[in-house]
Coordinates of C-alpha atoms and ligand atoms in Angstrom, one line a residue:
M1 CA 0.2 0.3 -0.4
L2 CA 1.2 3.3 -0.6
M3 CA -1.4 5.7 1.1
R4 CA -1.9 4.4 4.1
P5 CA -4.3 8.2 5.2
R6 CA -3.5 6.2 9.2
R7 CA 0.8 7.5 9.4
L8 CA -1.9 11.2 10.1
R9 CA -3.3 10.0 13.1
K10 CA -1.1 7.7 13.9
N11 CA 0.0 10.1 17.5
Q12 CA -1.1 13.3 19.4
V13 CA 1.1 15.6 18.2
I14 CA 0.7 14.7 14.6
R15 CA -2.9 15.2 14.7
D16 CA -2.3 18.5 15.9
M17 CA -0.2 19.5 13.5
V18 CA -2.2 18.6 10.9
A19 CA -5.9 19.9 12.8
E20 CA -8.0 21.2 10.2
T21 CA -10.0 23.1 12.2
T22 CA -9.8 25.4 14.9
L23 CA -11.8 26.2 18.0
K24 CA -10.3 29.1 19.6
R25 CA -11.2 31.8 22.3
E26 CA -12.2 34.6 20.1
D27 CA -14.6 32.9 18.2
L28 CA -17.3 32.5 20.6
I29 CA -19.5 34.6 22.1
Q30 CA -22.1 33.3 25.7
P31 CA -26.2 34.3 25.4
L32 CA -26.7 36.9 29.2
F33 CA -30.5 37.8 29.9
V34 CA -31.0 39.9 31.8
K35 CA -34.1 40.7 34.4
P36 CA -35.0 43.4 36.8
G37 CA -34.0 43.5 39.9
K38 CA -30.4 43.6 42.4
G39 CA -28.3 40.5 42.9
V40 CA -29.9 38.0 41.5
K41 CA -28.7 34.9 39.6
D42 CA -31.1 32.7 38.6
P43 CA -30.2 29.4 37.9
I44 CA -33.5 28.3 34.1
P45 CA -34.3 24.7 34.7
S46 CA -34.4 23.4 30.8
M47 CA -30.6 24.8 30.2
P48 CA -28.7 23.6 33.3
G49 CA -25.5 25.6 34.3
I50 CA -27.2 28.7 33.1
F51 CA -29.1 31.1 34.2
H52 CA -31.0 35.1 34.9
F53 CA -29.2 38.3 35.8
S54 CA -29.7 40.9 36.8
P55 CA -27.8 43.6 35.7
D56 CA -25.3 44.4 38.5
T57 CA -25.1 40.8 38.7
L58 CA -24.8 41.0 34.9
A59 CA -21.5 42.6 35.3
Q60 CA -19.5 39.8 37.1
E61 CA -20.4 37.4 34.5
A62 CA -18.9 39.8 32.1
H63 CA -15.8 39.9 34.2
E64 CA -15.6 36.1 35.1
L65 CA -16.2 35.7 31.0
W66 CA -13.9 37.8 30.2
N67 CA -10.5 36.4 33.3
L68 CA -11.7 32.7 30.4
G69 CA -10.9 34.3 27.6
I70 CA -14.4 35.1 26.2
K71 CA -14.8 38.5 25.5
A72 CA -18.3 38.9 23.5
V73 CA -21.6 38.3 24.9
I74 CA -24.9 38.7 23.4
L75 CA -27.4 40.7 25.6
F76 CA -31.8 39.3 25.8
G77 CA -34.2 41.3 27.9
L78 CA -37.0 40.6 30.5
P79 CA -38.6 43.6 30.9
E80 CA -40.6 44.9 33.8
F81 CA -43.7 44.6 31.9
K82 CA -45.0 43.9 27.9
D83 CA -47.8 45.7 25.7
E84 CA -49.3 44.8 22.0
V85 CA -45.8 46.9 20.8
G86 CA -43.5 45.2 22.5
S87 CA -42.3 49.4 23.8
S88 CA -40.5 48.5 27.0
G89 CA -37.4 47.4 24.5
S90 CA -36.9 50.4 23.5
L91 CA -36.8 52.6 26.8
Q92 CA -33.4 54.5 27.8
D93 CA -33.4 52.8 31.1
G94 CA -35.4 49.3 29.7
V95 CA -33.3 45.9 31.1
V96 CA -31.2 45.1 28.2
Q97 CA -30.7 49.1 28.5
R98 CA -29.6 49.3 31.5
G99 CA -27.9 44.9 31.6
I100 CA -25.5 47.2 28.1
K101 CA -24.2 50.3 30.9
S102 CA -23.6 47.9 34.0
I103 CA -21.5 46.0 32.0
K104 CA -19.7 48.5 29.8
D105 CA -18.3 50.5 33.9
N106 CA -17.5 47.3 34.6
V107 CA -15.5 45.5 31.9
P108 CA -15.9 48.2 29.3
E109 CA -13.6 46.5 26.0
M110 CA -16.1 43.9 26.4
L111 CA -18.4 43.1 23.7
V112 CA -21.6 44.2 23.7
I113 CA -23.8 42.2 21.1
T114 CA -27.8 42.9 21.6
D115 CA -30.5 40.5 20.2
V116 CA -33.6 42.8 18.8
C117 CA -35.9 42.4 18.3
L118 CA -39.5 42.6 19.8
C119 CA -41.1 38.7 20.7
E120 CA -39.5 39.2 24.6
Y121 CA -41.5 42.7 24.6
T122 CA -45.1 42.2 22.8
S123 CA -47.6 40.8 25.3
H124 CA -48.5 37.5 21.7
G125 CA -44.8 36.9 21.6
H126 CA -44.6 37.7 17.8
C127 CA -41.1 39.0 16.8
G128 CA -43.9 41.8 15.5
V129 CA -46.6 44.2 15.8
V130 CA -49.7 41.5 15.2
R131 CA -52.7 42.8 14.0
E132 CA -56.7 40.6 13.0
G133 CA -53.8 37.3 13.6
R134 CA -51.4 38.4 11.6
V135 CA -48.0 39.5 12.3
L136 CA -47.5 42.8 10.2
N137 CA -43.8 43.0 8.1
D138 CA -43.5 47.5 7.6
P139 CA -45.2 48.3 10.7
T140 CA -42.5 46.5 12.7
L141 CA -39.6 48.4 11.5
E142 CA -40.1 51.0 13.1
H143 CA -39.9 49.2 16.8
L144 CA -37.1 48.1 15.5
V145 CA -35.3 50.6 14.4
K146 CA -36.7 52.9 17.7
Q147 CA -35.1 48.9 20.0
A148 CA -31.6 49.4 18.0
L149 CA -31.0 53.1 18.2
S150 CA -31.8 53.4 22.1
H151 CA -29.1 50.0 23.2
A152 CA -26.8 51.7 20.1
M153 CA -27.4 54.6 23.4
A154 CA -26.8 52.4 26.2
G155 CA -23.0 51.0 24.6
A156 CA -23.4 48.7 22.6
D157 CA -21.1 47.5 19.6
V158 CA -22.8 45.0 18.0
V159 CA -26.9 45.0 17.1
A160 CA -28.2 41.7 16.2
P161 CA -31.7 41.5 15.2
S162 CA -33.5 38.7 14.9
D163 CA -37.0 39.1 14.3
M164 CA -36.5 38.1 10.4
M165 CA -39.0 41.1 9.1
D166 CA -38.7 41.5 5.2
G167 CA -35.7 45.1 5.5
R168 CA -34.8 45.1 8.7
V169 CA -31.6 45.7 8.1
R170 CA -31.6 48.9 5.5
A171 CA -34.2 50.2 8.2
I172 CA -32.5 49.6 11.1
R173 CA -28.5 50.2 8.7
E174 CA -30.5 53.9 8.2
G175 CA -31.6 54.5 11.7
L176 CA -27.9 53.8 12.8
E177 CA -26.2 56.6 9.7
Q178 CA -28.9 59.0 11.0
E179 CA -28.3 59.3 14.7
G180 CA -25.1 58.7 13.6
F181 CA -23.9 55.9 15.4
Q182 CA -22.2 54.6 11.9
D183 CA -19.2 52.4 14.2
V184 CA -22.0 50.1 15.5
L185 CA -22.2 47.0 13.2
I186 CA -25.6 45.0 12.9
M187 CA -24.7 41.1 13.0
S188 CA -28.4 39.7 10.8
Y189 CA -29.6 37.1 11.9
A190 CA -29.8 36.4 8.4
V191 CA -30.9 32.8 8.4
K192 CA -32.9 31.8 11.0
Y193 CA -35.6 29.1 10.8
A194 CA -38.3 28.0 12.3
S195 CA -36.7 26.0 14.5
G196 CA -38.2 23.3 17.4
F197 CA -35.0 23.3 19.2
Y198 CA -35.6 27.1 20.5
G199 CA -37.8 25.3 23.1
P200 CA -35.6 26.0 26.3
F201 CA -34.4 29.6 25.2
R202 CA -38.6 30.7 24.9
E203 CA -39.3 29.4 28.5
A204 CA -36.0 31.6 28.9
A205 CA -36.3 34.8 27.9
D206 CA -40.3 33.8 28.7
S207 CA -41.1 34.9 25.0
A208 CA -43.5 31.9 22.7
P209 CA -46.1 33.6 20.5
Q210 CA -48.8 33.3 22.9
F211 CA -51.7 31.9 19.3
G212 CA -49.9 30.5 16.0
D213 CA -46.4 29.9 15.2
R214 CA -43.5 32.3 13.7
S215 CA -43.1 29.6 10.3
S216 CA -45.4 33.0 9.1
Y217 CA -42.2 35.1 8.7
Q218 CA -38.9 32.7 9.8
M219 CA -38.0 30.2 7.7
D220 CA -39.0 26.7 6.4
P221 CA -36.3 24.1 7.9
R222 CA -37.2 21.4 4.9
N223 CA -35.3 25.2 2.5
W224 CA -32.3 25.5 1.8
R225 CA -31.5 28.2 -2.0
E226 CA -33.8 30.8 0.6
A227 CA -30.9 30.3 2.5
I228 CA -28.9 32.3 0.1
K229 CA -31.2 34.7 -1.0
E230 CA -31.9 35.7 2.4
A231 CA -28.1 36.6 3.0
K232 CA -27.6 37.5 -0.3
L233 CA -30.5 40.1 0.9
D234 CA -29.4 41.0 4.9
E235 CA -25.2 41.6 2.8
E236 CA -26.6 44.5 0.6
E237 CA -29.3 45.7 2.9
G238 CA -25.8 46.6 5.2
A239 CA -25.5 44.5 7.6
D240 CA -21.6 43.2 9.1
I241 CA -22.3 39.9 10.4
L242 CA -24.4 37.5 8.5
M243 CA -25.4 35.0 11.1
V244 CA -26.9 30.9 10.7
K245 CA -29.9 29.8 12.8
P246 CA -30.0 27.2 13.8
A247 CA -26.4 25.7 13.7
F248 CA -25.4 22.4 14.6
G249 CA -28.9 21.2 12.6
Y250 CA -28.2 22.7 9.9
L251 CA -24.1 22.1 8.6
D252 CA -24.6 22.4 4.9
V253 CA -26.6 26.4 5.5
V254 CA -23.6 27.3 7.4
R255 CA -21.6 26.4 4.3
L256 CA -23.5 26.6 1.6
V257 CA -23.6 30.7 2.7
R258 CA -20.3 30.6 4.1
D259 CA -19.5 29.7 0.0
N260 CA -21.7 32.8 -1.2
T261 CA -20.2 35.2 0.8
N262 CA -17.3 37.6 2.1
L263 CA -18.7 38.7 5.4
P264 CA -18.3 37.0 8.6
V265 CA -20.8 33.8 9.6
A266 CA -21.7 32.9 13.0
A267 CA -23.9 29.9 13.4
Y268 CA -26.4 30.2 16.6
N269 CA -25.6 27.0 18.9
V270 CA -29.0 27.1 20.1
S271 CA -30.8 26.4 23.5
G272 CA -32.1 23.0 22.0
E273 CA -28.2 22.1 20.8
Y274 CA -27.4 22.6 24.0
S275 CA -30.0 21.0 26.8
M276 CA -30.1 18.1 24.5
L277 CA -26.4 17.3 24.7
K278 CA -26.9 18.3 28.8
A279 CA -30.2 16.1 28.9
A280 CA -28.1 13.4 27.9
V281 CA -24.7 13.9 29.5
Q282 CA -27.8 14.0 32.3
L283 CA -28.9 10.7 32.2
G284 CA -24.9 9.0 31.4
W285 CA -25.5 8.7 27.7
L286 CA -23.6 10.8 26.1
D287 CA -19.7 12.3 27.2
E288 CA -20.2 15.7 28.1
K289 CA -16.0 17.2 27.4
R290 CA -16.2 15.2 23.8
C291 CA -19.8 15.8 22.3
M292 CA -19.6 19.8 23.7
L293 CA -16.1 19.8 21.1
E294 CA -17.6 17.7 19.0
M295 CA -20.2 20.4 18.3
L296 CA -18.8 23.2 18.1
Y297 CA -15.7 21.1 15.3
S298 CA -18.2 20.8 13.3
I299 CA -20.1 23.6 13.4
K300 CA -16.3 25.8 12.4
R301 CA -15.7 23.2 10.0
A302 CA -18.8 23.8 8.2
G303 CA -17.5 27.1 7.3
A304 CA -18.3 29.4 11.0
D305 CA -15.5 31.6 11.7
L306 CA -18.6 32.9 14.9
I307 CA -19.7 30.4 17.0
L308 CA -22.7 31.5 20.0
T309 CA -22.8 28.8 21.4
Y310 CA -24.2 27.9 25.9
F311 CA -21.2 26.2 26.6
C312 CA -18.4 29.1 26.1
K313 CA -17.5 28.8 29.5
E314 CA -17.0 25.2 29.9
V315 CA -14.4 25.6 26.1
A316 CA -12.8 28.5 27.3
T317 CA -12.0 26.2 31.0
L318 CA -11.1 23.4 28.4
L319 CA -9.1 25.2 26.8
G320 CA -6.4 26.1 29.8
Ligands
PBG401 C1 -35.6 36.1 19.7 C2 -35.1 35.3 19.7 C3 -35.5 33.5 19.9 C4 -34.1 33.2 20.4 C5 -32.7 33.8 19.3 N1 -33.7 34.9 19.3 C6 -36.0 33.1 19.8 C7 -37.1 32.6 18.5 O1 -37.1 32.8 17.3 O2 -39.0 32.5 19.6 C8 -33.5 31.6 20.5 C9 -31.7 31.9 20.6 C10 -31.7 30.1 21.3 O3 -33.0 28.9 21.3 O4 -30.9 29.5 22.2 N2 -36.5 36.2 19.1

């Protein structure tokens, strides 16, 4: 035999030398949930190791992450009140806005990303304005712009619209330009599927729709060509980073988007992907360290530059 591929797998040193994919702390983004109050650190039952924080404890968590080498977080808010149009999402003293300031006051270099969407702030739990049982596109845009601007004003470095309304990236980009926030980045949830794997998140963020589902705005899991269309549109509209979500079940889509843009590609290793592994580990059915790394390497191998994942602390600790 002339070719013996096993020669390159002979020992750990050789395997590390020829490894084609790397996982770095710099690639990782930790999602954090912030709610009103003081001294709060409440565990989220369906997501072991993940908590609800108040703005003060949020900064402590950011500090811990920073010390572990995790330099970016994405914030989700649980507001004081909800209404039809999600107005609590754009208050200057809203919970996310206070969270941003608290992190920036304590860990100024931390890259703060904010999720921009209405579902956490609306009484009906949909990501847009609802009239007669329908989620309306264009009337939603002004609310998204307002929310994104309020995050920028509070000091956010990156806004991440996750609503899937058409034209929202352009609207937000124009809003930021007009108000002098031309340096604020947009990481758009460009390719976001209507996925059952958001289940634990919706419990954590109290954002489940009160009627119907999100299929009239989020993408159909059966589609892949549509992913290229969505990614291209958001790029044209002024996005800086394109995200695919979920990640692990959609590795083909991550690769497709990677091959069709020159922008950085992020992939969201969502709550259900996290909880599924945690549950199997608790049952003794899977090895956590091994499966976690395999999951994240797979996402990198598919072409993601950045990964949003609830495993940040565990990975950072493992990387030594
Ligand atoms: C808000 C939003 C969701 C997630 C991120 N932003 C939920 C949804 O679209 O219903 C899901 C994140 C996760 O599952 O980890 N629109």
